[in-house]
GROMACS .gro file of C-alpha atoms in nm:
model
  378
    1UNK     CA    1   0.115   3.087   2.833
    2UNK     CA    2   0.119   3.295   2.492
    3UNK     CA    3   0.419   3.423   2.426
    4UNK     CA    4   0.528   3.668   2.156
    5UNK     CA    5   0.784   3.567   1.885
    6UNK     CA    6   0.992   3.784   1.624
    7UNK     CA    7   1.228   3.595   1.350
    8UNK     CA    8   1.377   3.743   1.071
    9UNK     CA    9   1.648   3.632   0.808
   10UNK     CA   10   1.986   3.770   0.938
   11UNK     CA   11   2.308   3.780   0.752
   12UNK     CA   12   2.609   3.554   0.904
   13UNK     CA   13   2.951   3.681   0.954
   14UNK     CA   14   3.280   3.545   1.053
   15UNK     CA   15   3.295   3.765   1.390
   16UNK     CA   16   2.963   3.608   1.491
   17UNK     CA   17   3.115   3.274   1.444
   18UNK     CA   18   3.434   3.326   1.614
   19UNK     CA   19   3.265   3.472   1.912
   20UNK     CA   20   2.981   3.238   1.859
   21UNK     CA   21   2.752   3.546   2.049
   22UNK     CA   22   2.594   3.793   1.729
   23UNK     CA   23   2.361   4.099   1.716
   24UNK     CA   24   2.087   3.966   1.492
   25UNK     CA   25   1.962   4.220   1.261
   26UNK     CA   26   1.567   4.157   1.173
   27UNK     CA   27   1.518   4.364   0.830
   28UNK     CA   28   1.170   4.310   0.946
   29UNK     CA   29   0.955   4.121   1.213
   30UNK     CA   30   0.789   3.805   1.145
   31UNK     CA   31   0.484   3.718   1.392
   32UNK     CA   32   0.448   3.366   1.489
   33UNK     CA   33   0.154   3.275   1.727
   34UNK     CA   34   0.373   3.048   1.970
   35UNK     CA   35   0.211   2.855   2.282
   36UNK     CA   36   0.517   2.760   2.550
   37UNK     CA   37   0.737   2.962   2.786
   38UNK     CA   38   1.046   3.136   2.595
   39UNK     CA   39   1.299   2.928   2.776
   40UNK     CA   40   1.126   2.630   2.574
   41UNK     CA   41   1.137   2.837   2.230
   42UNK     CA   42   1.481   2.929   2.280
   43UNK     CA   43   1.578   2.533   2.327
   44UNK     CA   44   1.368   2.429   2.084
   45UNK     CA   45   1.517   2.168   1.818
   46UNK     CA   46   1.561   2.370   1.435
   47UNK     CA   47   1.365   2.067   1.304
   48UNK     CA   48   1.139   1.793   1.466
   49UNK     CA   49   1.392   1.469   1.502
   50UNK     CA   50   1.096   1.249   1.395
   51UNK     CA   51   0.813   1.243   1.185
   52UNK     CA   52   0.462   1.241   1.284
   53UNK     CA   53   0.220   0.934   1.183
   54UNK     CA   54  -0.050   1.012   0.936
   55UNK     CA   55  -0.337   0.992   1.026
   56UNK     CA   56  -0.647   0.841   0.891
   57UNK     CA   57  -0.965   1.050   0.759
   58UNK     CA   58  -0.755   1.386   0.849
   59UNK     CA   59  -1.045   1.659   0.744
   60UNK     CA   60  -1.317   1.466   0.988
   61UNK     CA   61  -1.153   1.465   1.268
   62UNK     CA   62  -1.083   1.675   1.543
   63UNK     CA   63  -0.806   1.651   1.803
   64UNK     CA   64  -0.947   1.687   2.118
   65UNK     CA   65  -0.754   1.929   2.372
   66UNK     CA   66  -0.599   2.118   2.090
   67UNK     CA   67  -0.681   2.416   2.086
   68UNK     CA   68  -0.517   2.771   1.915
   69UNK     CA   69  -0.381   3.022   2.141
   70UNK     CA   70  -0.421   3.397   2.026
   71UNK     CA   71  -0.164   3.545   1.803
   72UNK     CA   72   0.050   3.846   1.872
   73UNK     CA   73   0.209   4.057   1.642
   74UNK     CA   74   0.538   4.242   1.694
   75UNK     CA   75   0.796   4.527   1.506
   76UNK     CA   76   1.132   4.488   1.424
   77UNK     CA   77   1.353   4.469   1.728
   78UNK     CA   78   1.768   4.378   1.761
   79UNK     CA   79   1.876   4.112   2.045
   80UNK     CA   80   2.197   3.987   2.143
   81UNK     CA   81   2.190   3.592   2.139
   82UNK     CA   82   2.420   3.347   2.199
   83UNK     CA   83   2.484   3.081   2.008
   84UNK     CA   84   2.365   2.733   2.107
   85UNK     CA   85   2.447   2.412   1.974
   86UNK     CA   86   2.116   2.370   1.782
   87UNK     CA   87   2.142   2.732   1.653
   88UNK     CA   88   2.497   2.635   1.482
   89UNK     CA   89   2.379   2.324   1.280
   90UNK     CA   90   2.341   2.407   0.942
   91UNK     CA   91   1.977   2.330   0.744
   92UNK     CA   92   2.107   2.034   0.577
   93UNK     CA   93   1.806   1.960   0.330
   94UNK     CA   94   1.428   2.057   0.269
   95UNK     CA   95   1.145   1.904   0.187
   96UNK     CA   96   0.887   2.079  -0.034
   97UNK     CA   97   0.515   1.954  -0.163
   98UNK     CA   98   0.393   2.093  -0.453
   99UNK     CA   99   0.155   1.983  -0.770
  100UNK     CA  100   0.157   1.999  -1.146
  101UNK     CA  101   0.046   2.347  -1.180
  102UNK     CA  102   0.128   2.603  -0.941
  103UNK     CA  103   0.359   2.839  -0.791
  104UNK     CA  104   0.613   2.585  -0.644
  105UNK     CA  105   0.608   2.412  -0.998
  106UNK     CA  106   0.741   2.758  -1.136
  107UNK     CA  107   0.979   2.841  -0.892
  108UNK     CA  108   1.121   2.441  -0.962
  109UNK     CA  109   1.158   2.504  -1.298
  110UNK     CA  110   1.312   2.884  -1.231
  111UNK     CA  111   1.591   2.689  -1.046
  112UNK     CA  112   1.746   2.990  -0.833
  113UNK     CA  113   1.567   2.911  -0.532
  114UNK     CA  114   1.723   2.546  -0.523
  115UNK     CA  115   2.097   2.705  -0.645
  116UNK     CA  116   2.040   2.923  -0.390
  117UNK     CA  117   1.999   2.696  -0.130
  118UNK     CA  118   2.250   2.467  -0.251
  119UNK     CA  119   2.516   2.739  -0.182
  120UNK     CA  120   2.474   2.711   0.174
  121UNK     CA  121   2.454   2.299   0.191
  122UNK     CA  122   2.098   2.265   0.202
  123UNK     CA  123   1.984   2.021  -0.051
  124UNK     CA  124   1.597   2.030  -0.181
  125UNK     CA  125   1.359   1.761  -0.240
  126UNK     CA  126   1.050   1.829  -0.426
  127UNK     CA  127   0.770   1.595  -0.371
  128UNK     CA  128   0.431   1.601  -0.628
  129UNK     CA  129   0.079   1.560  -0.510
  130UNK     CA  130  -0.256   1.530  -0.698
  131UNK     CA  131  -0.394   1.834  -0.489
  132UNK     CA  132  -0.394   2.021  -0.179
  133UNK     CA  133  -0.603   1.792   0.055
  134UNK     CA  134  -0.339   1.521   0.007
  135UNK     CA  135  -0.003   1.797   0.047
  136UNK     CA  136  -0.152   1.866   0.373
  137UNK     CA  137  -0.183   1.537   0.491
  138UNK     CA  138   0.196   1.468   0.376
  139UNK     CA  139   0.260   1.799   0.630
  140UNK     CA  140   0.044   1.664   0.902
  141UNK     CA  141   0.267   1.382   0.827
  142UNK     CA  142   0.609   1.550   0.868
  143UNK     CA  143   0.687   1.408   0.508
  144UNK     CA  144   0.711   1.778   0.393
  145UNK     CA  145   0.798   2.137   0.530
  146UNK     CA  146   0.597   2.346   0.329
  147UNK     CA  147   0.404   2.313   0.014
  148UNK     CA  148   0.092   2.510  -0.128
  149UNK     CA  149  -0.310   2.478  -0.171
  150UNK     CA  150  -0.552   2.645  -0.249
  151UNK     CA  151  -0.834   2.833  -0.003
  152UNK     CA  152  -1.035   2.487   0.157
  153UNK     CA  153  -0.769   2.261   0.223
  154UNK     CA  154  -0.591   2.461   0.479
  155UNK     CA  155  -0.954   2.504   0.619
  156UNK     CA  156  -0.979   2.159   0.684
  157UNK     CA  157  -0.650   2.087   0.815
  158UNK     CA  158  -0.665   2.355   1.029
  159UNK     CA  159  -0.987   2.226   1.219
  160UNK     CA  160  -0.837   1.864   1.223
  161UNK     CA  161  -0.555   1.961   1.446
  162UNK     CA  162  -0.290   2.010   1.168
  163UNK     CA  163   0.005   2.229   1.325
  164UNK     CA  164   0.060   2.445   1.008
  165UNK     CA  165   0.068   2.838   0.918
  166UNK     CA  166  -0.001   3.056   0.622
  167UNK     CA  167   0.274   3.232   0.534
  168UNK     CA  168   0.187   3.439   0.164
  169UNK     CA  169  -0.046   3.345  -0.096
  170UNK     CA  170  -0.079   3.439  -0.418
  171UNK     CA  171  -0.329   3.722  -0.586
  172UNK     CA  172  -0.691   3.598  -0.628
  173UNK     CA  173  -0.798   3.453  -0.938
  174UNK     CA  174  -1.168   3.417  -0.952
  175UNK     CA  175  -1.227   3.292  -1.303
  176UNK     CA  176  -0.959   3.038  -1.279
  177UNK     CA  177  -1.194   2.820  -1.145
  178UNK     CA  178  -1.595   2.734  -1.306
  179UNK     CA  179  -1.893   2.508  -1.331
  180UNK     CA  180  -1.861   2.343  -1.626
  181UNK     CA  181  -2.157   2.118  -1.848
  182UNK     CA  182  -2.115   1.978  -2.163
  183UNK     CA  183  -2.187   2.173  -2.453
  184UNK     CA  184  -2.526   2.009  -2.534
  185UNK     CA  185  -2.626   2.001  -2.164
  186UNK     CA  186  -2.978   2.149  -2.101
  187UNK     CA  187  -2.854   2.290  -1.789
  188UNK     CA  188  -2.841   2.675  -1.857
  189UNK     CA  189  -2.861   2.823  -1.513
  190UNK     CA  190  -2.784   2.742  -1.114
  191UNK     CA  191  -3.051   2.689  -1.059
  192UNK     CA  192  -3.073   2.370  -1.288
  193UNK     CA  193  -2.834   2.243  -1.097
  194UNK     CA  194  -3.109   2.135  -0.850
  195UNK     CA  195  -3.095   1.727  -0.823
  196UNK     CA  196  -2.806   1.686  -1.063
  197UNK     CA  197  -2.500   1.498  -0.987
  198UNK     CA  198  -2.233   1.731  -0.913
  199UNK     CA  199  -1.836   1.632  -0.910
  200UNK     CA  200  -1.584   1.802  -0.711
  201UNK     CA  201  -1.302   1.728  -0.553
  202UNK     CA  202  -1.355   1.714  -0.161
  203UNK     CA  203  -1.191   1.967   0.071
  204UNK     CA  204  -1.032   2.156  -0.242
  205UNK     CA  205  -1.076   2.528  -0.332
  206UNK     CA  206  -1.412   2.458  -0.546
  207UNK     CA  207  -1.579   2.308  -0.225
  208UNK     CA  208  -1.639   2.663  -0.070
  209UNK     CA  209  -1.698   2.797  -0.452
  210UNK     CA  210  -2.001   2.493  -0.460
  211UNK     CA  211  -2.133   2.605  -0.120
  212UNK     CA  212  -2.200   2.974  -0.206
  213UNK     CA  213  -2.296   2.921  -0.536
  214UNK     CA  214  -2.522   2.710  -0.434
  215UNK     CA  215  -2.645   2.970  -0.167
  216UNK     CA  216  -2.634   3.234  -0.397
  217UNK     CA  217  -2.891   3.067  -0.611
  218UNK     CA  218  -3.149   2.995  -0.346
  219UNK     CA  219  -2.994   2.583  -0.317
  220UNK     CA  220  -2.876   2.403  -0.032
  221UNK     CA  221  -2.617   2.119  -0.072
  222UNK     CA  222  -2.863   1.854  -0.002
  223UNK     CA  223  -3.068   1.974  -0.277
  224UNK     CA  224  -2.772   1.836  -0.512
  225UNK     CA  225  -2.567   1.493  -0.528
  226UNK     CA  226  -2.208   1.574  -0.473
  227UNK     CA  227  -2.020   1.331  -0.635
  228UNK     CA  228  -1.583   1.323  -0.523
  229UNK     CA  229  -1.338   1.284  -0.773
  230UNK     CA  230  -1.009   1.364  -0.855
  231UNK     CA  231  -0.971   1.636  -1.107
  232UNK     CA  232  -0.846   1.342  -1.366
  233UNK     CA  233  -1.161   1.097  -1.295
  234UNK     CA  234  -1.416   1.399  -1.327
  235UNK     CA  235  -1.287   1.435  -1.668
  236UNK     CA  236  -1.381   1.172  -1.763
  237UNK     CA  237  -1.710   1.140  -1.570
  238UNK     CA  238  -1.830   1.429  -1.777
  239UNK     CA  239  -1.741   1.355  -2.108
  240UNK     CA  240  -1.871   1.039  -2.044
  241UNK     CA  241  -2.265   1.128  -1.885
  242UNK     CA  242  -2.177   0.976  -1.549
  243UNK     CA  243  -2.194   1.345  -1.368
  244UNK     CA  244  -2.394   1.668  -1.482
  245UNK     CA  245  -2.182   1.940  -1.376
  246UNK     CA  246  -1.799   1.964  -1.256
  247UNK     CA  247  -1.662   2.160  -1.051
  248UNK     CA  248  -1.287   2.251  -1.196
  249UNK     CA  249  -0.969   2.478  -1.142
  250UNK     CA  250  -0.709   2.589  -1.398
  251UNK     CA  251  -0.590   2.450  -1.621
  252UNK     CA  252  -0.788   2.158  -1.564
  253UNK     CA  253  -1.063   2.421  -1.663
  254UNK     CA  254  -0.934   2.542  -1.973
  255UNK     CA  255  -0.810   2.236  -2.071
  256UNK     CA  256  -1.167   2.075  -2.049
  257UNK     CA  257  -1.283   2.342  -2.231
  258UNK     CA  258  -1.038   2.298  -2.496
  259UNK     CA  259  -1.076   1.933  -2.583
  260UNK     CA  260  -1.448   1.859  -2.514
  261UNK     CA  261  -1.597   2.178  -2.584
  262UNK     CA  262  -1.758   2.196  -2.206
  263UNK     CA  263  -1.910   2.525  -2.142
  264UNK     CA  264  -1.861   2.744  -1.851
  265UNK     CA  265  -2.187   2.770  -1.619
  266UNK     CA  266  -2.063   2.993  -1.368
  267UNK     CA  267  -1.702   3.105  -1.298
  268UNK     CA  268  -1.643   3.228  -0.887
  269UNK     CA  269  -1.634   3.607  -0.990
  270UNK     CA  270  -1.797   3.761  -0.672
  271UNK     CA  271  -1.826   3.431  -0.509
  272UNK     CA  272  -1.483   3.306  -0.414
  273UNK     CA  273  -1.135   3.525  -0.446
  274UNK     CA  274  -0.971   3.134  -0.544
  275UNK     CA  275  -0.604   3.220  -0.368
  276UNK     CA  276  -0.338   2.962  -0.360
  277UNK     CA  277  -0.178   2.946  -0.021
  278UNK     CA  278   0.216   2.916   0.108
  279UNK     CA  279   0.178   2.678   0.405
  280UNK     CA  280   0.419   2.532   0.595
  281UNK     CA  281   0.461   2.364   0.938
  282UNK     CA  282   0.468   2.588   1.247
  283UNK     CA  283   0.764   2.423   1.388
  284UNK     CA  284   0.957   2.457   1.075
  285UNK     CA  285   0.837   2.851   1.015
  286UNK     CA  286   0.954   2.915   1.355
  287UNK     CA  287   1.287   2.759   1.306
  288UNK     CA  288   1.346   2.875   0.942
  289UNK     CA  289   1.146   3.196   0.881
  290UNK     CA  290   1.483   3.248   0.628
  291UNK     CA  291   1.325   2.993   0.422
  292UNK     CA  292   0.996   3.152   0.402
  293UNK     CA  293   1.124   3.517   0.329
  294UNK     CA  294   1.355   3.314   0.030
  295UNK     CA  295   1.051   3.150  -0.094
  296UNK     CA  296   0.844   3.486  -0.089
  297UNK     CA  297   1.160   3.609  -0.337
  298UNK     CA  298   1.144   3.282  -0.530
  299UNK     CA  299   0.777   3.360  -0.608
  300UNK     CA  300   0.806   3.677  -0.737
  301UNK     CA  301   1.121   3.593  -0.936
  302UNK     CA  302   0.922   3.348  -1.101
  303UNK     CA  303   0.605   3.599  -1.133
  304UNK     CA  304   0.896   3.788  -1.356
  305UNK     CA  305   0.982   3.565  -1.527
  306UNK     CA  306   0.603   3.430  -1.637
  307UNK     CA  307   0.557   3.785  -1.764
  308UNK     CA  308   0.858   3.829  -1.943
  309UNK     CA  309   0.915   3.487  -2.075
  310UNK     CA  310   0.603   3.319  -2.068
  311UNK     CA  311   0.723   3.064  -2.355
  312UNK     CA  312   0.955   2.896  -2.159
  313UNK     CA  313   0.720   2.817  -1.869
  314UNK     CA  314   0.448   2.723  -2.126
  315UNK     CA  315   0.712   2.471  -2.252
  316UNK     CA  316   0.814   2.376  -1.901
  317UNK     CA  317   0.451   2.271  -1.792
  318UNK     CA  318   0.257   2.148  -2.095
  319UNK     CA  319   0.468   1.828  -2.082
  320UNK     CA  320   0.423   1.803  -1.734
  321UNK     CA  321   0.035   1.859  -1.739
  322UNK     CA  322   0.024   1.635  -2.024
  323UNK     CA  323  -0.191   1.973  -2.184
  324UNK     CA  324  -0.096   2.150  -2.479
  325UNK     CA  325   0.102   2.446  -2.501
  326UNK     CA  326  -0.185   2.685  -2.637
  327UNK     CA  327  -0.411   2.551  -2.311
  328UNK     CA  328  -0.141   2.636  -2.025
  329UNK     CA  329   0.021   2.962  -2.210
  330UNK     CA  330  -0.403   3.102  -2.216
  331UNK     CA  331  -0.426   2.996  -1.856
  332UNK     CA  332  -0.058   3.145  -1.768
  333UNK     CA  333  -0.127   3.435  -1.896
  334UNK     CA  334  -0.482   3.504  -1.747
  335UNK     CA  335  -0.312   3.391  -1.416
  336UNK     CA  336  -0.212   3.687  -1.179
  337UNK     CA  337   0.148   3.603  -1.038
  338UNK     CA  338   0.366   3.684  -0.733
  339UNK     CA  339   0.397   3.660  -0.365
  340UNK     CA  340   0.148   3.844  -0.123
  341UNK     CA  341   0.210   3.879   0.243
  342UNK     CA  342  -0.142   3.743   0.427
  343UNK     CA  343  -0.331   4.040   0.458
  344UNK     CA  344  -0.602   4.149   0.709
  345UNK     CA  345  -0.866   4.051   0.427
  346UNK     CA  346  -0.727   3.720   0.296
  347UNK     CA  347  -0.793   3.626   0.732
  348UNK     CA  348  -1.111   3.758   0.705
  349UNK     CA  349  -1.196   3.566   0.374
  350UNK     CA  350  -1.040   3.255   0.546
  351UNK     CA  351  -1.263   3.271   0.818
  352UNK     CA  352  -1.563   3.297   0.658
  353UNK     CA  353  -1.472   2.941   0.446
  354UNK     CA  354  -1.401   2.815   0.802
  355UNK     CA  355  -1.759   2.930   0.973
  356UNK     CA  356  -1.962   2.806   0.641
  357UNK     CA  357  -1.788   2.486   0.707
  358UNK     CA  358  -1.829   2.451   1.000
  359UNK     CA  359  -2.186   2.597   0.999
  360UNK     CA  360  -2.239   2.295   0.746
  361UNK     CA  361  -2.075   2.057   0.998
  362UNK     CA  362  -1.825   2.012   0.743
  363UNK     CA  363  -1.576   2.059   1.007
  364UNK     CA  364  -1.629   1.972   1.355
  365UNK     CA  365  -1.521   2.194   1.539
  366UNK     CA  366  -1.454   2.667   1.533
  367UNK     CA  367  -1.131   2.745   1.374
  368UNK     CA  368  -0.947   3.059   1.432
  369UNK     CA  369  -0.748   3.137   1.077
  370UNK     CA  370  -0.561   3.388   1.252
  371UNK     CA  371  -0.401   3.176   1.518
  372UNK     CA  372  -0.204   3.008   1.220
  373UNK     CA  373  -0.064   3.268   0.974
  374UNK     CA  374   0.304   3.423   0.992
  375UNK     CA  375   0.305   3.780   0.868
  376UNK     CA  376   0.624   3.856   0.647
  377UNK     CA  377   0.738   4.123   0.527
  378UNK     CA  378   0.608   4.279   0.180
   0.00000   0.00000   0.00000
């Protein structure tokens, strides 16, 4: 049975803990899409007492009898519940994936998020990964609660079985990401591309980016050689002749660009929106959804402080990236900031990454985006 859910942040208060029964306020609903009866919600643990085993080859395989129920979608109501047991243990700590350049990265560096959190016992622990693909199999894991990607990843994970939601993203940034060839490369157009060796980085946001270009210019992907490699080994690939054409993302991009000269083929303007995503694991969302509405204020804090400040970030991530500061303060300030609430469009845009995939056989099995995103609040 599909049953609806509505969780909000509400604000504690000695009377509620003395009578240990409250009136919980929801400044605003938050939609979950929730499978189980609501006696087994309401009993549900705050966090899973055990972590889930990895599993091999994630973004090949499907789980069989999982399947996504519908979701629903709900307004702000106020209930009278009674405290449990489970509901009166504190959050003691978090767990939060998140790579060298990025949101998360930001709102580390920002520091109010973590003080924040520290104020009410809950300590954080940040955890780096080379890219999205490999966050989300840390989440499949349980080794994290929420982390970010960009748009394929989630794809992926989603059709592999991978209990998460979307929960915000950030604004799209289409010419953060590009083709790029050497400078002396003969290839001038897509459609040189044809029987070139092509690097990308599997299951990231350029993999959709590759598959419409491609499209776009009358190619299929068999009428290329992909070639996967991390963002650090297709570096070096192209400088070195190994690989025609990369596939990149800021500031990888820029940073290319910068030391080698490569040139920009084609960036994804009117071929890919290139959103990062705010994912985190259903069970946790449902538990927490205070945690997500803080890290929606975290992000846009930090958007603030980009635009204001933008010399202090630049000297907060260069070291970091191992770029210099003139590469990530260009890309910074290209780079739209802030925290969007996942929109009827950003679904729609989802979706159609999911049916090219799986149109490909990419993925092996329908996914229905909608069944995992959590709707906050603007």
């Amino acid at each position: 049975m599909t049953t609806r859910l509505c969780a909000s942040r509400f604000f504690g208060c000695n009377a509620y803990l003395a009578s240990r029964v409250t009136a919980i306020a929801l400044m605003s609903a938050i939609s979950f899409d929730v499978s189980g009866s609501s006696e087994q919600l309401a009993n549900s643990p705050r966090r899973p007492k055990a972590h889930r085993v990895a599993r091999p080859g994630l973004w090949v395989r499907w789980i069989a009898g999982i399947r996504p129920r519908p979701i629903f979608f709900c307004t702000a109501f106020f209930a009278l519940v009674p405290l449990t047991r489970a509901d009166d243990q504190k959050l003691s700590s978090i767990r939060i994936g998140y790579q060298k350049y990025g949101t998360l990265n930001v709102i580390k560096a920002e520091g109010s998020f973590e003080k924040s959190l520290a104020a009410r016992g809950t300590s954080v622990t940040w955890l780096l990964f080379p890219a999205g693909p490999q966050l989300l199999e840390a989440l499949n894991a349980g080794s994290i609660d929420f982390g970010n990607a960009g748009e394929a990843p989630p794809v992926f994970a989603q059709a592999a079985g991978v209990n998460l939601v979307y929960f915000g993203n950030q604004p799209p940034f289409p010419k953060g990401e590009a083709v790029l060839v050497r400078k002396d490369s003969p290839i001038q157009k897509v459609s040189d591309l044809k029987g070139k060796r092509i690097a990308f980085n599997r299951g990231s946001n350029v993999h959709f980016f590759l598959v419409k270009l491609l499209e776009k210019n009358g190619l299929k992907l068999d009428e290329i050689t992909p070639v996967y490699l991390t963002p650090a080994d297709a570096w070096a690939a192209l400088e070195g002749g190994s690989i025609d054409a990369w596939l990149i993302w800021d500031p990888y991009m820029t940073a290319a660009i910068d030391r080698s000269g490569a040139r920009i083929l084609q960036d994804a303007e009117g071929i890919a929106a290139n959103r990062e995503f705010f994912l985190a694991d259903r069970r946790f969302a449902q538990a927490h959804p205070e945690i997500l509405l803080a890290v929606r204020d975290a992000a846009n804090r930090s958007a603030t402080w980009v635009t204001t400040k933008p010399e202090e970030v630049v000297h907060y991530l260069a070291p970091q990236l191992g770029m210099s500061e003139q590469v990530v303060s260009e890309v910074i300030r290209a780079q739209p900031w802030g925290f969007q609430s996942i929109s009827d469009q950003v679904v729609s845009d989802q979706q159609t990454i999911a049916d090219t995939f799986f149109g490909l056989k990419l993925i092996p099995k329908t996914t229905h985006v909608a069944d995992a995103v959590v709707r906050l609040p603007d």
